[in-house]
Short mmCIF file of C-alpha atoms in Angstrom, two decimals:
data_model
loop_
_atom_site.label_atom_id
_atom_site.label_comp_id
_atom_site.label_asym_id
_atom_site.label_seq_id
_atom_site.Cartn_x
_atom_site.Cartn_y
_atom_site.Cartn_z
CA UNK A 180 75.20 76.70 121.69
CA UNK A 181 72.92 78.31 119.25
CA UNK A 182 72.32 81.68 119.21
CA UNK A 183 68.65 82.96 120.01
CA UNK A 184 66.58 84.46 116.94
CA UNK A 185 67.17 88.63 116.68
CA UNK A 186 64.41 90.23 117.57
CA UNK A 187 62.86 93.54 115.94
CA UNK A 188 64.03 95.69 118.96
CA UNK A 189 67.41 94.16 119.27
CA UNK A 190 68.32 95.96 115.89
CA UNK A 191 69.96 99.78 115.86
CA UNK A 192 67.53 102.29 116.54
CA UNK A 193 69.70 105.31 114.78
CA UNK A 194 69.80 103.58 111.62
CA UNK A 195 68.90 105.27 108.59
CA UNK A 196 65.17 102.83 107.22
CA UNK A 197 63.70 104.45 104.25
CA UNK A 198 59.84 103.86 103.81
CA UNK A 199 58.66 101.62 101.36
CA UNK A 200 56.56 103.97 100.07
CA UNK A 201 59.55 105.89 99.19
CA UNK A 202 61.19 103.45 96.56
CA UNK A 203 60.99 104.54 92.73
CA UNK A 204 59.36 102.14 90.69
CA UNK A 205 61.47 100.24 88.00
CA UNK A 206 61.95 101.78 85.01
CA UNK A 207 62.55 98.60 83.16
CA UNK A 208 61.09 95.70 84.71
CA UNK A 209 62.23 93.20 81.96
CA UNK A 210 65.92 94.61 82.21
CA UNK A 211 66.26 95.09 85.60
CA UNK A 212 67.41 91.96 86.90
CA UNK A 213 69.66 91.21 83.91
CA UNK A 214 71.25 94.78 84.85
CA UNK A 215 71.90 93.98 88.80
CA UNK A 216 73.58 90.69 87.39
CA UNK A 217 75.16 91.98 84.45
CA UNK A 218 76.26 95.28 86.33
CA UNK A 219 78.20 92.67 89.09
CA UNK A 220 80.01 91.23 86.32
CA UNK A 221 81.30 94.42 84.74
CA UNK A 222 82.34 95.32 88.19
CA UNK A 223 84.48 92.69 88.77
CA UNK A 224 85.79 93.32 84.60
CA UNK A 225 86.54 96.94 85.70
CA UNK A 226 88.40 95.60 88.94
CA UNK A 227 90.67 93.10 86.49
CA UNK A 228 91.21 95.65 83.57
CA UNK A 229 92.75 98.59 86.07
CA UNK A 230 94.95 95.50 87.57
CA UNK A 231 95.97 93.81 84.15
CA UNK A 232 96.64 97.67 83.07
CA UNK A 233 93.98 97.80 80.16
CA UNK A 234 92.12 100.81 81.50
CA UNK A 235 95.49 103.03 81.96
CA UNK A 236 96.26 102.11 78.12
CA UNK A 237 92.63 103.47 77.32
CA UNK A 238 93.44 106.35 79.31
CA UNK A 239 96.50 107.12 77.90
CA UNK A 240 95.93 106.04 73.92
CA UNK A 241 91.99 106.37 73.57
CA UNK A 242 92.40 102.85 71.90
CA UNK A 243 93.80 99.41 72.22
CA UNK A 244 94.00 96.20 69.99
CA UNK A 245 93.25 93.09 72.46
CA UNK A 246 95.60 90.59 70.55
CA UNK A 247 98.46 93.55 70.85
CA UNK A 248 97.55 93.74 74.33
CA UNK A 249 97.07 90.06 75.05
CA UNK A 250 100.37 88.80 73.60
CA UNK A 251 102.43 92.23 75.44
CA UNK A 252 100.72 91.09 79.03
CA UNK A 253 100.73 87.26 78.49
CA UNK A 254 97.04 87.19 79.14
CA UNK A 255 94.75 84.61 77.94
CA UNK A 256 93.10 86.40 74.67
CA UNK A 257 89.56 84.24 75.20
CA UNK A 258 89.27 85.58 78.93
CA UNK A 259 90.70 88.95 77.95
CA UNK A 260 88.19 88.98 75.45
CA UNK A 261 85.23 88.55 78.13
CA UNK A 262 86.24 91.15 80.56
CA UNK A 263 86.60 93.54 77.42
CA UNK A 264 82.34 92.26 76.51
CA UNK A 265 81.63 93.00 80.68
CA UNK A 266 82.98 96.19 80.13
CA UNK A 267 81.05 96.95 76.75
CA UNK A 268 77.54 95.48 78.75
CA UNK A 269 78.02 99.31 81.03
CA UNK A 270 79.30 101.16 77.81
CA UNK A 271 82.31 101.52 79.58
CA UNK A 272 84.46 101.02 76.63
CA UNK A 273 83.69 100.45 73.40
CA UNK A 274 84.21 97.13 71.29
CA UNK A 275 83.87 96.92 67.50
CA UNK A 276 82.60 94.79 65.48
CA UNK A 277 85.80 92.83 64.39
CA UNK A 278 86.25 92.15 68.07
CA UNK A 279 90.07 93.20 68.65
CA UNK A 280 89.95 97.02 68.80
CA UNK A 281 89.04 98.58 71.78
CA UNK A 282 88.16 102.64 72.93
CA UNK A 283 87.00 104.55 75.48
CA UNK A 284 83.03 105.00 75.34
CA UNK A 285 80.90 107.19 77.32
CA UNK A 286 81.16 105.68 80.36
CA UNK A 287 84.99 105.11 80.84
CA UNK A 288 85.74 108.55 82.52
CA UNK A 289 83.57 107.79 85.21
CA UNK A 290 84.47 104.33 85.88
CA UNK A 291 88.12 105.47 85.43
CA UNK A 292 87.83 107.86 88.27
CA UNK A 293 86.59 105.54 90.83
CA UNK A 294 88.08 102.63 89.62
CA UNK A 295 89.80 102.17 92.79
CA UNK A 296 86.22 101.56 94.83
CA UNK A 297 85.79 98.82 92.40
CA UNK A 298 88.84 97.33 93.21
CA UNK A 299 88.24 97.38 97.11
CA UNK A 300 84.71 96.04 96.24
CA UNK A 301 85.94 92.93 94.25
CA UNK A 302 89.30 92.28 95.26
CA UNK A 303 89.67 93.92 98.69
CA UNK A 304 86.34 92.46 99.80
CA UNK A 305 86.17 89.48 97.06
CA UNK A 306 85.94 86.75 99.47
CA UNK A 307 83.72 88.56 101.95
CA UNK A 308 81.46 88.56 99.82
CA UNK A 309 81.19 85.24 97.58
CA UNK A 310 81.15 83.68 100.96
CA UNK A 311 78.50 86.00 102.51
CA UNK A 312 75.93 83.50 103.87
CA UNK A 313 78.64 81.92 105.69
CA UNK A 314 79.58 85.40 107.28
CA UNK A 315 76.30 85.82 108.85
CA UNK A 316 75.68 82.38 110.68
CA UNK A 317 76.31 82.87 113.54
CA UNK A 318 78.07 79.74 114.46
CA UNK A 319 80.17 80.09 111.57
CA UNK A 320 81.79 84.20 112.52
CA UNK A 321 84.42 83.32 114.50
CA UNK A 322 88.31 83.96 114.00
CA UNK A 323 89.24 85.69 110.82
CA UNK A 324 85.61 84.88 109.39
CA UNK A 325 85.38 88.50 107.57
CA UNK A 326 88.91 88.30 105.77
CA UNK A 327 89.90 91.03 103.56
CA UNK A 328 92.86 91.14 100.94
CA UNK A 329 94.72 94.19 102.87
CA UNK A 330 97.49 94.36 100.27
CA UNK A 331 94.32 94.94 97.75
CA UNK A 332 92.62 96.92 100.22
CA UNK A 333 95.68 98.89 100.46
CA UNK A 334 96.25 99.56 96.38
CA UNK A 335 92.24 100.58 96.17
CA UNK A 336 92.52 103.26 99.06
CA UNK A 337 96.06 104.90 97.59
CA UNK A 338 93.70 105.41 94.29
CA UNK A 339 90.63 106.54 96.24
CA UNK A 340 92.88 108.90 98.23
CA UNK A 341 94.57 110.15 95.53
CA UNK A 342 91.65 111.44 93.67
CA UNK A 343 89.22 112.31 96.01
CA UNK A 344 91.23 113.25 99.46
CA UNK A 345 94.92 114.31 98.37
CA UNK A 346 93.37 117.72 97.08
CA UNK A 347 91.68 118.65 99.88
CA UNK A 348 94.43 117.66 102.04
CA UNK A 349 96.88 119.04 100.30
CA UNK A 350 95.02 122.78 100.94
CA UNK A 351 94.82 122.16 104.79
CA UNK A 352 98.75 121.57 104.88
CA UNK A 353 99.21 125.10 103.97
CA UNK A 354 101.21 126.76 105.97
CA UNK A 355 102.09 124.16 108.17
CA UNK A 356 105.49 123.99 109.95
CA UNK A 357 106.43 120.06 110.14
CA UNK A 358 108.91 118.05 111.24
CA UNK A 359 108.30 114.52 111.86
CA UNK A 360 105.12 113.45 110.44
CA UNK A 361 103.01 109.71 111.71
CA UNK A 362 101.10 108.29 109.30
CA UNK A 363 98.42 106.04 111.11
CA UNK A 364 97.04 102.56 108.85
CA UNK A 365 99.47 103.84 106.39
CA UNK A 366 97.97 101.13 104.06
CA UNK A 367 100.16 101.81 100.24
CA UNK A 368 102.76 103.95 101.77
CA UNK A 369 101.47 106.81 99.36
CA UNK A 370 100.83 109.45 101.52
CA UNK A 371 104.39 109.25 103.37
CA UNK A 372 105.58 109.61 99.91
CA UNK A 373 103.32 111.97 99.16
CA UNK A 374 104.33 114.41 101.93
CA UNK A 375 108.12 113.39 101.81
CA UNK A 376 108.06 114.74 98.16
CA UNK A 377 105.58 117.91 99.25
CA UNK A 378 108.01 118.85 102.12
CA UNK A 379 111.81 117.99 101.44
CA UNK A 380 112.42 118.75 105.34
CA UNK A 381 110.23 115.87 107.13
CA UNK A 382 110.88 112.99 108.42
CA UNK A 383 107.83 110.60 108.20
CA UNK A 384 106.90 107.02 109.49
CA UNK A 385 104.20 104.71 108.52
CA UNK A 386 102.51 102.80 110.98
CA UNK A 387 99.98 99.78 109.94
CA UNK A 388 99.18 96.51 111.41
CA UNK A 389 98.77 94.47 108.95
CA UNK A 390 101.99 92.92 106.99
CA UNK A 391 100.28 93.27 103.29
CA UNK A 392 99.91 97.29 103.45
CA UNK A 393 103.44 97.42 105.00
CA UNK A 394 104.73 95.54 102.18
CA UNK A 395 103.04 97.57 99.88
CA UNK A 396 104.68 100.35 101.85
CA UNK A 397 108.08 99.39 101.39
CA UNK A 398 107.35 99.02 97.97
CA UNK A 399 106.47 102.36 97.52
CA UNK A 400 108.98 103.81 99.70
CA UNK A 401 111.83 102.10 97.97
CA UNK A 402 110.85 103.08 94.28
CA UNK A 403 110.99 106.71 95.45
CA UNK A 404 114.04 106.77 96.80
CA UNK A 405 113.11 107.54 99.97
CA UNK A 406 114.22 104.85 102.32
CA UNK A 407 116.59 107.27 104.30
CA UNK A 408 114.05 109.62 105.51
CA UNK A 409 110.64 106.94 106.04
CA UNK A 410 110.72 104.29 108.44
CA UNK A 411 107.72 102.05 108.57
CA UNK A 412 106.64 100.43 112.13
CA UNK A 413 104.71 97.09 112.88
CA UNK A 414 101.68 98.44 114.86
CA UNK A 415 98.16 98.38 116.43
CA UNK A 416 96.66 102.07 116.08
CA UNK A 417 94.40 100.85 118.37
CA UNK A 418 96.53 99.54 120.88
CA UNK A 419 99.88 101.95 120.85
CA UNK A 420 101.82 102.75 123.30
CA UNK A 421 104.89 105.83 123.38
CA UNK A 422 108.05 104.63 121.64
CA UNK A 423 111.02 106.54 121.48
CA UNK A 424 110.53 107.15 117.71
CA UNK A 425 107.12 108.86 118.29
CA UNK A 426 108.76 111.29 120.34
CA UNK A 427 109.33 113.78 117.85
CA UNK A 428 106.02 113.86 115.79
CA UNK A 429 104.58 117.00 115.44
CA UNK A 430 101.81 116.02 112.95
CA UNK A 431 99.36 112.86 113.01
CA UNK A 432 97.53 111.58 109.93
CA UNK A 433 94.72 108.93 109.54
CA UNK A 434 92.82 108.52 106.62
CA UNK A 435 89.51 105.84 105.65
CA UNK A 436 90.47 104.20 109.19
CA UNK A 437 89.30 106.43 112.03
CA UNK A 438 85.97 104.26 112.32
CA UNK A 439 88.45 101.43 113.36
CA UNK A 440 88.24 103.85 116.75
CA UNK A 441 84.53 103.59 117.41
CA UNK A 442 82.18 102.82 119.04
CA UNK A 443 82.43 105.89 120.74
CA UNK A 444 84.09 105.30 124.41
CA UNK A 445 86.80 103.30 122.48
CA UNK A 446 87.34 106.35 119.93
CA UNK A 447 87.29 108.55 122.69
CA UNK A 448 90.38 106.68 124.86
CA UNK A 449 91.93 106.29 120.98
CA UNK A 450 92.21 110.06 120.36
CA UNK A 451 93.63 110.38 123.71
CA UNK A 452 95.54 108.22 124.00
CA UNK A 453 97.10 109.71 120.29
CA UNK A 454 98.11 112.64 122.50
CA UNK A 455 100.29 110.50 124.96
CA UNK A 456 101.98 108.08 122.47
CA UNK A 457 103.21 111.61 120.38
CA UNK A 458 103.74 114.15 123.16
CA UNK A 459 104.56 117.07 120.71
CA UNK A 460 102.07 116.57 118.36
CA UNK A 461 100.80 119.70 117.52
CA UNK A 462 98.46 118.46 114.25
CA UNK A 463 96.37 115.95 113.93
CA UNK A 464 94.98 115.52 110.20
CA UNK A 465 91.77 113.44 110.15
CA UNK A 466 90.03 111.91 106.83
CA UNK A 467 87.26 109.44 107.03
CA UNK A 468 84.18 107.84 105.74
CA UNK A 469 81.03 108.37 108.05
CA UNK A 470 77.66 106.16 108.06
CA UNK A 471 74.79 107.77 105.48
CA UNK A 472 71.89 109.92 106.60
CA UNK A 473 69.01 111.20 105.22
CA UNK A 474 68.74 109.20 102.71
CA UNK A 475 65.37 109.33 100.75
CA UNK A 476 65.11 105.62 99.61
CA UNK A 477 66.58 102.32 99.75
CA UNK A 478 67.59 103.02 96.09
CA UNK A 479 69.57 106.30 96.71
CA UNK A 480 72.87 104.97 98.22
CA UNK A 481 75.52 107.02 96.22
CA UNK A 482 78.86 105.33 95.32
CA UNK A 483 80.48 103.27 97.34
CA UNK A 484 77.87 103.76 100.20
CA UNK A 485 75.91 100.40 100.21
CA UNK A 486 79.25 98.69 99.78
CA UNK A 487 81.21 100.41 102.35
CA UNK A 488 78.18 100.08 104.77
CA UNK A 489 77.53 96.40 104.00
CA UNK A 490 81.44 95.14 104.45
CA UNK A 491 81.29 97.07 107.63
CA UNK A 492 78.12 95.50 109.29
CA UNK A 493 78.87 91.86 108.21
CA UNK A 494 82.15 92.75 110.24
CA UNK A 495 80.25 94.14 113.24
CA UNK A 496 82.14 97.27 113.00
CA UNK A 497 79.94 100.69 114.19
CA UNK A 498 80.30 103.13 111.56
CA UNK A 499 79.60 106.78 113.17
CA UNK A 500 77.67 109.46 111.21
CA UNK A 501 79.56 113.19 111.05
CA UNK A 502 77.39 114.43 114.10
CA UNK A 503 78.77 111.65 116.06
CA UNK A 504 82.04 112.30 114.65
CA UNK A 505 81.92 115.85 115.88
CA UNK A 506 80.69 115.17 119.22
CA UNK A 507 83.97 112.90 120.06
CA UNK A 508 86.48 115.53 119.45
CA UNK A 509 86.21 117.79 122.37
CA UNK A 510 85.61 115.09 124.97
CA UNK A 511 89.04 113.66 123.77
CA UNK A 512 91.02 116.67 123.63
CA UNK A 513 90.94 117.83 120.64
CA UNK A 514 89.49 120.90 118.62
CA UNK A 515 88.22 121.35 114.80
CA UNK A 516 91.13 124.07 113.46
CA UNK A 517 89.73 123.53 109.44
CA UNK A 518 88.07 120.93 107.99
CA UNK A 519 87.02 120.20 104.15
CA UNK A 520 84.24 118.01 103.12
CA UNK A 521 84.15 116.01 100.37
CA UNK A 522 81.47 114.43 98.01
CA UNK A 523 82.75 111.25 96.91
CA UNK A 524 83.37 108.86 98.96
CA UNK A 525 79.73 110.85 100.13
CA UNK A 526 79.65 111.72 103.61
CA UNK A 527 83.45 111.76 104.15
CA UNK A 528 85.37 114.71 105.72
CA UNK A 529 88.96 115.59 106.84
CA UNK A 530 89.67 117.49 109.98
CA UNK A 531 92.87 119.04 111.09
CA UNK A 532 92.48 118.72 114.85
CA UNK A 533 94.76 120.65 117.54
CA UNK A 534 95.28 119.84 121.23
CA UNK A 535 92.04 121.44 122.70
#
């Protein structure tokens, strides 16, 4: 059966809709389309170079010779060649005129630092969307219609967490007394590791559903060492129930998942349900993307915004804003102890909650 037509007052009513009125003009109008295609190239260039390694090199030396780096790699120099000119079209590096050296130009610190939204962008979300028409017919969403690579997903949220939420969280562990810690969606194992390093006295397991991020786990867990103090567990956040190696968690973490939780009744029976599968838990260390608000025009989505919006509503998952975030906490027993917010991912925050 074919579904009926959407009609204007089916849609959200709390969703952000900028005024037309409010759009800048275009600065360039002869550029600007060559820009929005050219600009989804270089994306997909940046994605590649962090993977093949090129943009660590850059990072490191300043300056790399493509046939060196081709013939070290075993990477085809003609294709190498034409993610280094994708790369150039954003300034992000620079390439001479000889075509084999390669440096850092003005744009490669920036793209460097949030390479890893790039790489959930085009690989994480790669398939989502080059098949994106096909993700919104109706007849054609069902099963796994909105598949993501989770092992990619996985490597692109250890960078993203690394450089924009490890600080932060790093501050509200201060002080803390911990002995077992639960890391919920683990994803690259790199916050277990993280912590295991940080406090020589835990314990720590990393729970995840999906098989990719548990691989990547292991992975991670092996090369430090630190197989004999993290165990990793096959598992639904969403759907736990108490095992007897939950018993002894004290402290709960859950980074760029919680929205999994919502909408809000289901988040609601989630965070307390959190409280019955770990019966001592006595911390409960929240980090999280929320939806954007106030924006002033369909042109001022910050970084990662549109993206992380757009993946999100082709997969028919509610994405909260902070205020709803909030108002969840108490009705689920917990309360706000410290809390940082952060400006890149924008609108994202961590919490550390405490049994209300």
């Amino acid at each position: 059966m074919n579904a009926e037509p959407l009609k204007m007052n089916d849609l959200p009513t709390d969703l952000p809709g900028p005024s037309v009125g409010e759009r800048a003009p275009v600065v360039d109008p002869e550029r600007y389309c060559a820009d929005t295609f050219n600009g989804a190239i270089a994306s997909a260039a940046i994605s590649a170079a962090w993977e093949l390694g090129l943009l660590d090199e850059l990072a490191e030396h300043g300056r790399v010779s493509l046939a060196d780096f081709a013939e070290r790699k075993d990477t085809h120099p003609g294709a190498l060649y034409n993610v280094v000119v994708a790369l150039s079209s954003r300034r992000v590096v620079r390439l001479y005129p000889a075509g084999d050296l390669v440096t850092r130009d003005e744009g490669f610190a920036s793209a460097y630092r949030t390479k890893g939204f790039f790489y959930w962008l085009t690989r994480g979300c790669g398939d989502l969307f080059t098949a994106l028409p096909a993700k919104i017919r109706n007849p054609e969403r069902v099963g796994d219609y909105a598949h993501r690579d989770s092992r990619a997903i996985s490597v692109a949220c250890r960078n993203i967490a690394r450089t924009f939420f490890d600080p932060p969280f790093r501050e509200l562990l201060d002080g803390l007394d911990v002995g077992t810690v639960a890391d919920l969606g683990c994803g690259s194992g790199d916050r277990i590791v993280m912590l295991s390093k940080l406090m020589p006295e835990i314990r720590a397991i990393g729970i995840d559903v999906a098989e990719g991020a548990l691989s990547v786990s292991k992975e991670a867990i092996t090369q430090a060492g630190l197989e004999d103090r993290i165990s990793l567990v096959h598992d639904d956040v969403l759907n736990m129930i108490p095992r007897t190696e939950y018993a002894d968690v004290d402290l709960v973490t859950c980074f760029l998942m919680g929205h999994d939780f919502w909408p809000r009744d289901n988040c609601v029976r989630t965070l307390r349900r959190l409280r019955e599968v770990f019966p001592n838990v006595r911390h409960l260390i929240l980090g999280d993307t929320c939806r954007s608000v106030g924006l002033k025009g369909p042109d001022q989505h910050p970084m990662f915004t549109l993206g992380f919006e757009t993946v999100h509503g082709v997969m028919d998952q509610y994405l909260p804003t902070l205020d709803q975030w909030t108002s969840v906490l108490a009705e689920s027993g917990w309360r706000i102890a410290d809390r940082r917010m952060i400006d890149l991912p924008a609108f994202s925050f961590i919490y550390r909650l405490t049994p209300a």
